[in-house]
Amino acid sequence: MLKSKKYYYTGEQIWEEDSQEVDSLTLANEIIADEELATLDELIVGCWGESYDNSIQQLLDVFVENKDKLQHISKMFIGDMDYEECEVSWIEQGDYSNLLKALPKLKSLTIKGSNELSLGDINHDNLEELEIICGGLPSSVINQIAAAKLPKLKKLNLYFGVEDYGFDGTIEDIASILKADYIKNLSYLGLGDSELQDEIVEKIVESKNLYNIKTLDLSNGTLTDKGGQMILDNISMFKNLDKLDLTYHYLSEKMMEKLKDTGINVILDEPNEADEYDGEIYYYPMLTE
């Protein structure tokens, strides 16, 4: 059984007047000094202090400096905090390029937040899962992921978010992932939480091939009947999926019924209705701020 431990600071540790000053550096040193570290499979890093004003970079650097103590870690989640601890759009991330090089046995990496995020030139022989949860994924990071050399990658799940919170790319940037070297090896592909969700469906359809993907996750975005109709019109392309996840969407009741009737396992939870202001229609992804 996977042994996991989460390291984080509580509000009391951060805000009490008589508490010691804490940040990503102090948390990193506590993790490295923890006797239990040697027994863990999964390492989770939660709130590292004032995470909106204190970069994770110092922690990443300490991990690289002490890489010999982390070679046994197979899963890592950096930024596991809820809205009350720090809004996702405020989390100050960092550069993971050296960490990925320092941990060649790492199999799973989840990152929450995208401010100052960089993955560098990714070349990792053993990473099987990569997930980035954020309110806006920069095009620089999208392009780094598209160009990555990840021969064992099985799961890729990306939240693209919106322009106001960091997304500065185009649909072509997102579509470049469908041409990545590792695409044929994926069993799980998540391209969601986007204000371009219909366009993402269009690019998937244009790609003509889902290869070995069994779960296609297009959840949490602004999917409308336009995207739903493209799925219907190309339903044969989706027939080999074990699951098509469209959770959180803007599909009509009629479109939902049509998708249910296709015989594929489609998840249609959390339907939403668009907002209207001064005659303009607005759709919002699930996670932004």
Tab-separated table of C-alpha atoms in Angstrom, residues 54-248:
chain	number	residue	atom	x	y	z
A	54	ASN	CA	6.373	33.270	-0.997
A	55	SER	CA	7.644	31.212	-3.903
A	56	ILE	CA	8.050	27.439	-3.731
A	57	GLN	CA	11.448	27.817	-5.406
A	58	GLN	CA	13.457	27.536	-2.198
A	59	LEU	CA	11.810	24.200	-1.431
A	60	LEU	CA	12.508	22.904	-4.923
A	61	ASP	CA	16.141	23.950	-4.591
A	62	VAL	CA	16.506	22.184	-1.227
A	63	PHE	CA	14.984	19.047	-2.725
A	64	VAL	CA	17.550	19.145	-5.531
A	65	GLU	CA	20.396	19.676	-3.059
A	66	ASN	CA	19.165	16.694	-1.034
A	67	LYS	CA	18.138	14.517	-3.956
A	68	ASP	CA	19.785	11.421	-2.447
A	69	LYS	CA	17.145	11.459	0.294
A	70	LEU	CA	14.298	11.553	-2.232
A	71	GLN	CA	15.192	8.897	-4.799
A	72	HIS	CA	12.635	6.476	-3.340
A	73	ILE	CA	9.718	8.920	-3.746
A	74	SER	CA	7.467	7.787	-6.600
A	75	LYS	CA	4.708	10.397	-6.327
A	76	MET	CA	4.888	14.099	-5.550
A	77	PHE	CA	2.183	16.760	-5.245
A	78	ILE	CA	3.361	20.346	-4.821
A	79	GLY	CA	0.720	22.921	-3.887
A	80	ASP	CA	-2.039	20.822	-2.323
A	81	MET	CA	-4.032	23.572	-0.634
A	82	ASP	CA	-7.648	24.644	-0.652
A	83	TYR	CA	-9.242	27.983	-1.464
A	84	GLU	CA	-9.151	29.183	2.156
A	85	GLU	CA	-5.410	28.597	2.413
A	86	CYS	CA	-4.584	30.259	-0.907
A	87	GLU	CA	-6.553	30.859	-4.081
A	88	VAL	CA	-5.108	28.791	-6.889
A	89	SER	CA	-4.396	31.857	-9.023
A	90	TRP	CA	-2.238	33.296	-6.240
A	91	ILE	CA	-0.020	30.283	-5.556
A	92	GLU	CA	3.599	31.189	-6.284
A	93	GLN	CA	5.159	28.248	-8.082
A	94	GLY	CA	8.670	27.837	-9.490
A	95	ASP	CA	11.053	26.171	-11.924
A	96	TYR	CA	10.869	22.367	-11.862
A	97	SER	CA	13.523	21.674	-14.478
A	98	ASN	CA	16.268	20.789	-11.990
A	99	LEU	CA	13.922	18.777	-9.790
A	100	LEU	CA	12.878	16.561	-12.687
A	101	LYS	CA	16.522	15.931	-13.522
A	102	ALA	CA	17.334	15.222	-9.874
A	103	LEU	CA	14.566	12.634	-9.455
A	104	PRO	CA	14.858	10.245	-12.424
A	105	LYS	CA	12.740	7.573	-10.680
A	106	LEU	CA	9.760	9.850	-10.035
A	107	LYS	CA	6.593	8.375	-11.547
A	108	SER	CA	3.929	10.961	-10.776
A	109	LEU	CA	4.026	14.749	-10.445
A	110	THR	CA	1.066	16.988	-9.647
A	111	ILE	CA	1.456	20.759	-9.468
A	112	LYS	CA	-1.185	23.214	-8.281
A	113	GLY	CA	-0.796	26.843	-9.285
A	114	SER	CA	0.957	28.379	-12.268
A	115	ASN	CA	2.477	31.718	-11.262
A	116	GLU	CA	6.152	31.676	-12.321
A	117	LEU	CA	5.793	28.017	-13.285
A	118	SER	CA	8.334	26.450	-15.612
A	119	LEU	CA	9.154	22.829	-16.406
A	120	GLY	CA	12.112	23.519	-18.668
A	121	ASP	CA	13.267	21.050	-21.299
A	122	ILE	CA	11.534	17.906	-20.064
A	123	ASN	CA	13.357	14.643	-20.653
A	124	HIS	CA	12.334	12.027	-18.096
A	125	ASP	CA	12.438	8.282	-18.682
A	126	ASN	CA	10.117	7.168	-15.878
A	127	LEU	CA	7.417	9.792	-15.342
A	128	GLU	CA	4.017	8.144	-15.865
A	129	GLU	CA	1.661	10.880	-14.668
A	130	LEU	CA	1.736	14.662	-15.013
A	131	GLU	CA	-1.072	16.884	-13.769
A	132	ILE	CA	-1.214	20.668	-13.519
A	133	ILE	CA	-4.167	22.237	-11.712
A	134	CYS	CA	-4.448	25.981	-12.172
A	135	GLY	CA	-6.639	28.878	-13.190
A	136	GLY	CA	-4.466	29.834	-16.147
A	137	LEU	CA	-1.673	27.815	-17.748
A	138	PRO	CA	0.961	29.936	-19.542
A	139	SER	CA	1.702	29.109	-23.173
A	140	SER	CA	5.370	28.671	-22.266
A	141	VAL	CA	4.461	25.729	-20.028
A	142	ILE	CA	2.041	24.282	-22.587
A	143	ASN	CA	4.806	24.343	-25.186
A	144	GLN	CA	7.269	22.748	-22.766
A	145	ILE	CA	4.814	19.907	-22.177
A	146	ALA	CA	4.127	19.464	-25.892
A	147	ALA	CA	7.859	19.180	-26.585
A	148	ALA	CA	8.561	16.882	-23.641
A	149	LYS	CA	10.341	13.560	-23.953
A	150	LEU	CA	8.278	11.307	-21.688
A	151	PRO	CA	8.376	7.759	-23.081
A	152	LYS	CA	6.478	6.198	-20.144
A	153	LEU	CA	3.808	8.854	-19.704
A	154	LYS	CA	0.362	7.283	-19.295
A	155	LYS	CA	-1.666	10.124	-17.803
A	156	LEU	CA	-1.613	13.803	-18.728
A	157	ASN	CA	-4.177	16.127	-17.155
A	158	LEU	CA	-4.008	19.876	-17.745
A	159	TYR	CA	-6.195	22.750	-16.582
A	160	PHE	CA	-5.888	25.624	-19.054
A	161	GLY	CA	-7.962	28.267	-17.288
A	162	VAL	CA	-8.504	31.799	-18.524
A	163	GLU	CA	-6.533	34.810	-19.687
A	164	ASP	CA	-7.221	36.844	-16.542
A	165	TYR	CA	-5.370	34.275	-14.452
A	166	GLY	CA	-2.425	33.279	-16.606
A	167	PHE	CA	-3.545	31.570	-19.805
A	168	ASP	CA	-1.946	33.467	-22.693
A	169	GLY	CA	-1.950	30.773	-25.350
A	170	THR	CA	-3.972	29.914	-28.405
A	171	ILE	CA	-5.901	26.862	-29.478
A	172	GLU	CA	-2.889	25.946	-31.618
A	173	ASP	CA	-0.712	25.829	-28.501
A	174	ILE	CA	-3.156	23.419	-26.892
A	175	ALA	CA	-3.445	21.370	-30.087
A	176	SER	CA	0.328	20.898	-30.182
A	177	ILE	CA	-0.055	18.449	-27.299
A	178	LEU	CA	-1.979	16.147	-29.640
A	179	LYS	CA	1.191	15.883	-31.737
A	180	ALA	CA	3.531	15.137	-28.830
A	181	ASP	CA	5.832	12.120	-29.023
A	182	TYR	CA	4.127	10.491	-26.032
A	183	ILE	CA	0.514	10.860	-27.245
A	184	LYS	CA	0.337	7.255	-28.504
A	185	ASN	CA	1.279	5.936	-25.057
A	186	LEU	CA	-1.391	7.773	-23.084
A	187	SER	CA	-4.307	5.955	-21.504
A	188	TYR	CA	-5.641	9.150	-19.863
A	189	LEU	CA	-5.721	12.559	-21.533
A	190	GLY	CA	-7.235	15.559	-19.788
A	191	LEU	CA	-7.506	18.856	-21.656
A	192	GLY	CA	-10.006	20.792	-19.611
A	193	ASP	CA	-10.982	23.818	-17.556
A	194	SER	CA	-10.741	25.911	-20.694
A	195	GLU	CA	-12.665	28.812	-22.166
A	196	LEU	CA	-11.769	27.197	-25.522
A	197	GLN	CA	-13.399	23.851	-24.756
A	198	ASP	CA	-15.390	23.634	-28.000
A	199	GLU	CA	-12.256	24.427	-29.982
A	200	ILE	CA	-10.370	21.703	-28.100
A	201	VAL	CA	-13.011	19.183	-29.198
A	202	GLU	CA	-12.585	20.417	-32.762
A	203	LYS	CA	-8.814	19.882	-32.638
A	204	ILE	CA	-9.249	16.409	-31.177
A	205	VAL	CA	-11.640	15.518	-33.989
A	206	GLU	CA	-9.213	16.927	-36.562
A	207	SER	CA	-6.437	14.748	-35.143
A	208	LYS	CA	-8.432	11.709	-36.368
A	209	ASN	CA	-6.950	9.372	-33.759
A	210	LEU	CA	-7.220	8.840	-30.005
A	211	TYR	CA	-4.647	6.025	-30.174
A	212	ASN	CA	-4.694	4.103	-26.861
A	213	ILE	CA	-6.540	6.690	-24.789
A	214	LYS	CA	-9.198	5.091	-22.591
A	215	THR	CA	-10.227	8.134	-20.543
A	216	LEU	CA	-10.695	11.434	-22.348
A	217	ASP	CA	-11.265	14.177	-19.796
A	218	LEU	CA	-12.746	17.363	-21.254
A	219	SER	CA	-14.340	18.431	-17.989
A	220	ASN	CA	-14.580	21.763	-16.191
A	221	GLY	CA	-14.614	23.949	-19.302
A	222	THR	CA	-17.074	25.910	-21.408
A	223	LEU	CA	-18.278	23.010	-23.541
A	224	THR	CA	-21.492	23.930	-25.374
A	225	ASP	CA	-23.762	22.214	-27.883
A	226	LYS	CA	-21.284	23.209	-30.588
A	227	GLY	CA	-18.670	20.906	-29.083
A	228	GLY	CA	-21.286	18.310	-28.240
A	229	GLN	CA	-22.415	18.179	-31.860
A	230	MET	CA	-18.839	17.644	-33.035
A	231	ILE	CA	-18.614	14.648	-30.725
A	232	LEU	CA	-21.880	13.280	-32.125
A	233	ASP	CA	-20.779	13.839	-35.715
A	234	ASN	CA	-17.570	11.904	-35.084
A	235	ILE	CA	-18.843	9.407	-32.534
A	236	SER	CA	-16.978	6.476	-34.072
A	237	MET	CA	-13.756	8.147	-32.978
A	238	PHE	CA	-14.873	7.979	-29.337
A	239	LYS	CA	-16.283	4.441	-29.317
A	240	ASN	CA	-13.156	2.810	-27.878
A	241	LEU	CA	-13.087	5.049	-24.816
A	242	ASP	CA	-13.837	3.594	-21.403
A	243	LYS	CA	-14.918	7.052	-20.278
A	244	LEU	CA	-15.602	10.454	-21.805
A	245	ASP	CA	-15.680	12.903	-18.910
A	246	LEU	CA	-17.635	16.084	-19.663
A	247	THR	CA	-18.343	16.999	-16.036
A	248	TYR	CA	-19.143	20.717	-15.633
